[in-house]
PDB file of C-alpha atoms in Angstrom:
ATOM      1  CA  UNK A   1     144.012 103.194 116.724  1.00 53.00           C
ATOM      2  CA  UNK A   2     140.677 105.324 118.345  1.00 61.00           C
ATOM      3  CA  UNK A   3     136.930 103.733 118.348  1.00 64.00           C
ATOM      4  CA  UNK A   4     136.277 107.252 115.852  1.00 69.00           C
ATOM      5  CA  UNK A   5     139.046 106.081 113.162  1.00 80.00           C
ATOM      6  CA  UNK A   6     138.057 102.053 113.667  1.00 85.00           C
ATOM      7  CA  UNK A   7     135.024 102.542 113.024  1.00 87.00           C
ATOM      8  CA  UNK A   8     135.194 105.571 109.885  1.00 88.00           C
ATOM      9  CA  UNK A   9     137.398 102.935 108.260  1.00 90.00           C
ATOM     10  CA  UNK A  10     135.166 100.221 108.833  1.00 91.00           C
ATOM     11  CA  UNK A  11     132.782 102.375 106.150  1.00 91.00           C
ATOM     12  CA  UNK A  12     135.094 103.438 103.949  1.00 91.00           C
ATOM     13  CA  UNK A  13     135.518  99.109 103.974  1.00 92.00           C
ATOM     14  CA  UNK A  14     131.933  98.270 102.630  1.00 94.00           C
ATOM     15  CA  UNK A  15     132.342 101.444 100.391  1.00 94.00           C
ATOM     16  CA  UNK A  16     135.098  99.742  98.447  1.00 93.00           C
ATOM     17  CA  UNK A  17     133.629  96.186  99.493  1.00 95.00           C
ATOM     18  CA  UNK A  18     130.774  97.420  97.293  1.00 96.00           C
ATOM     19  CA  UNK A  19     131.988  98.935  94.651  1.00 95.00           C
ATOM     20  CA  UNK A  20     134.324  95.452  93.738  1.00 94.00           C
ATOM     21  CA  UNK A  21     132.071  94.625  90.954  1.00 96.00           C
ATOM     22  CA  UNK A  22     132.498  95.390  87.429  1.00 95.00           C
ATOM     23  CA  UNK A  23     128.756  95.995  86.874  1.00 96.00           C
ATOM     24  CA  UNK A  24     128.326  98.476  89.939  1.00 97.00           C
ATOM     25  CA  UNK A  25     131.665 100.321  88.487  1.00 96.00           C
ATOM     26  CA  UNK A  26     130.097 100.371  85.257  1.00 96.00           C
ATOM     27  CA  UNK A  27     126.395 101.438  87.519  1.00 97.00           C
ATOM     28  CA  UNK A  28     128.337 104.799  88.944  1.00 97.00           C
ATOM     29  CA  UNK A  29     129.867 105.423  85.925  1.00 96.00           C
ATOM     30  CA  UNK A  30     126.950 105.649  84.201  1.00 97.00           C
ATOM     31  CA  UNK A  31     125.021 107.951  87.107  1.00 97.00           C
ATOM     32  CA  UNK A  32     128.329 110.313  86.528  1.00 96.00           C
ATOM     33  CA  UNK A  33     126.986 111.712  83.710  1.00 95.00           C
ATOM     34  CA  UNK A  34     122.918 111.821  84.561  1.00 96.00           C
ATOM     35  CA  UNK A  35     120.301 110.340  87.002  1.00 96.00           C
ATOM     36  CA  UNK A  36     118.469 106.878  85.452  1.00 97.00           C
ATOM     37  CA  UNK A  37     115.482 105.248  86.514  1.00 95.00           C
ATOM     38  CA  UNK A  38     116.440 101.403  87.260  1.00 94.00           C
ATOM     39  CA  UNK A  39     114.621 100.036  84.163  1.00 93.00           C
ATOM     40  CA  UNK A  40     116.828 102.628  82.272  1.00 96.00           C
ATOM     41  CA  UNK A  41     119.933 101.484  83.842  1.00 96.00           C
ATOM     42  CA  UNK A  42     119.328  98.005  83.251  1.00 96.00           C
ATOM     43  CA  UNK A  43     118.622  98.672  79.841  1.00 97.00           C
ATOM     44  CA  UNK A  44     121.683 100.464  79.398  1.00 97.00           C
ATOM     45  CA  UNK A  45     124.667  98.034  80.684  1.00 96.00           C
ATOM     46  CA  UNK A  46     122.324  95.146  79.548  1.00 97.00           C
ATOM     47  CA  UNK A  47     121.561  93.240  83.156  1.00 96.00           C
ATOM     48  CA  UNK A  48     117.876  92.575  83.641  1.00 96.00           C
ATOM     49  CA  UNK A  49     115.913  95.057  85.939  1.00 94.00           C
ATOM     50  CA  UNK A  50     116.186  92.343  89.159  1.00 95.00           C
ATOM     51  CA  UNK A  51     120.237  92.156  88.552  1.00 96.00           C
ATOM     52  CA  UNK A  52     120.290  95.350  88.468  1.00 96.00           C
ATOM     53  CA  UNK A  53     118.225  96.907  91.260  1.00 95.00           C
ATOM     54  CA  UNK A  54     120.587  94.383  93.465  1.00 96.00           C
ATOM     55  CA  UNK A  55     123.023  96.283  91.916  1.00 97.00           C
ATOM     56  CA  UNK A  56     121.945  99.442  93.100  1.00 97.00           C
ATOM     57  CA  UNK A  57     121.080  98.025  96.414  1.00 97.00           C
ATOM     58  CA  UNK A  58     124.031  97.185  97.682  1.00 97.00           C
ATOM     59  CA  UNK A  59     125.159 100.807  96.567  1.00 98.00           C
ATOM     60  CA  UNK A  60     122.681 102.712  98.087  1.00 97.00           C
ATOM     61  CA  UNK A  61     123.183 100.378 101.480  1.00 97.00           C
ATOM     62  CA  UNK A  62     126.905 102.185 101.563  1.00 96.00           C
ATOM     63  CA  UNK A  63     125.532 106.232 100.999  1.00 96.00           C
ATOM     64  CA  UNK A  64     127.556 105.721  96.945  1.00 97.00           C
ATOM     65  CA  UNK A  65     123.750 106.406  95.492  1.00 98.00           C
ATOM     66  CA  UNK A  66     120.551 107.919  96.276  1.00 97.00           C
ATOM     67  CA  UNK A  67     116.699 106.817  94.866  1.00 95.00           C
ATOM     68  CA  UNK A  68     114.678 109.323  94.396  1.00 94.00           C
ATOM     69  CA  UNK A  69     110.938 108.745  93.916  1.00 92.00           C
ATOM     70  CA  UNK A  70     108.426 111.088  91.096  1.00 88.00           C
ATOM     71  CA  UNK A  71     105.268 109.142  91.250  1.00 90.00           C
ATOM     72  CA  UNK A  72     106.075 105.836  89.765  1.00 87.00           C
ATOM     73  CA  UNK A  73     109.210 106.149  88.696  1.00 89.00           C
ATOM     74  CA  UNK A  74     112.530 106.180  91.077  1.00 90.00           C
ATOM     75  CA  UNK A  75     115.812 107.732  90.191  1.00 95.00           C
ATOM     76  CA  UNK A  76     119.466 106.569  90.826  1.00 97.00           C
ATOM     77  CA  UNK A  77     121.260 109.644  92.045  1.00 97.00           C
ATOM     78  CA  UNK A  78     125.608 109.415  92.483  1.00 97.00           C
ATOM     79  CA  UNK A  79     125.507 110.847  96.256  1.00 97.00           C
ATOM     80  CA  UNK A  80     129.294 110.091  96.369  1.00 96.00           C
ATOM     81  CA  UNK A  81     131.279 111.594  92.696  1.00 94.00           C
ATOM     82  CA  UNK A  82     134.802 110.954  94.613  1.00 93.00           C
ATOM     83  CA  UNK A  83     134.752 107.612  93.777  1.00 93.00           C
ATOM     84  CA  UNK A  84     134.679 108.167  90.122  1.00 91.00           C
ATOM     85  CA  UNK A  85     139.000 109.649  90.354  1.00 91.00           C
ATOM     86  CA  UNK A  86     139.957 107.037  92.499  1.00 88.00           C
ATOM     87  CA  UNK A  87     138.165 104.404  89.475  1.00 89.00           C
ATOM     88  CA  UNK A  88     139.733 106.638  86.901  1.00 88.00           C
ATOM     89  CA  UNK A  89     142.630 106.778  88.512  1.00 88.00           C
ATOM     90  CA  UNK A  90     143.496 102.846  88.420  1.00 85.00           C
ATOM     91  CA  UNK A  91     142.155 102.787  85.260  1.00 84.00           C
ATOM     92  CA  UNK A  92     145.074 104.928  84.185  1.00 80.00           C
ATOM     93  CA  UNK A  93     146.981 102.749  86.361  1.00 68.00           C
ATOM     94  CA  UNK A  94     149.544  99.760  83.742  1.00 67.00           C
ATOM     95  CA  UNK A  95     148.074  96.217  84.039  1.00 65.00           C
ATOM     96  CA  UNK A  96     149.584  94.592  86.779  1.00 64.00           C
ATOM     97  CA  UNK A  97     145.809  93.192  88.242  1.00 60.00           C
ATOM     98  CA  UNK A  98     146.803  88.801  88.342  1.00 62.00           C
ATOM     99  CA  UNK A  99     144.482  86.302  88.639  1.00 62.00           C
TER     100      UNK A  99
END
């Protein structure tokens, strides 16, 4: 494996790690439908705004979402909708996950 491949796999692993929380998956699912501000997402998912912000920050850091300011409002936008295909694929798979 050359240097380029190693960096590419490292970036991909970081994205998978960022998606490794149920609430982050719920955020991605919600943002697929439309953009939301942080307060709307928090209310939609039943989380505190500060917790929602932390999850959004993790997703933004790896490029899965972006945030765009409109005046005082910050809208969250899904920039990598392809992750939903993988997520939905795993949801259709028989339950084989053991703790």
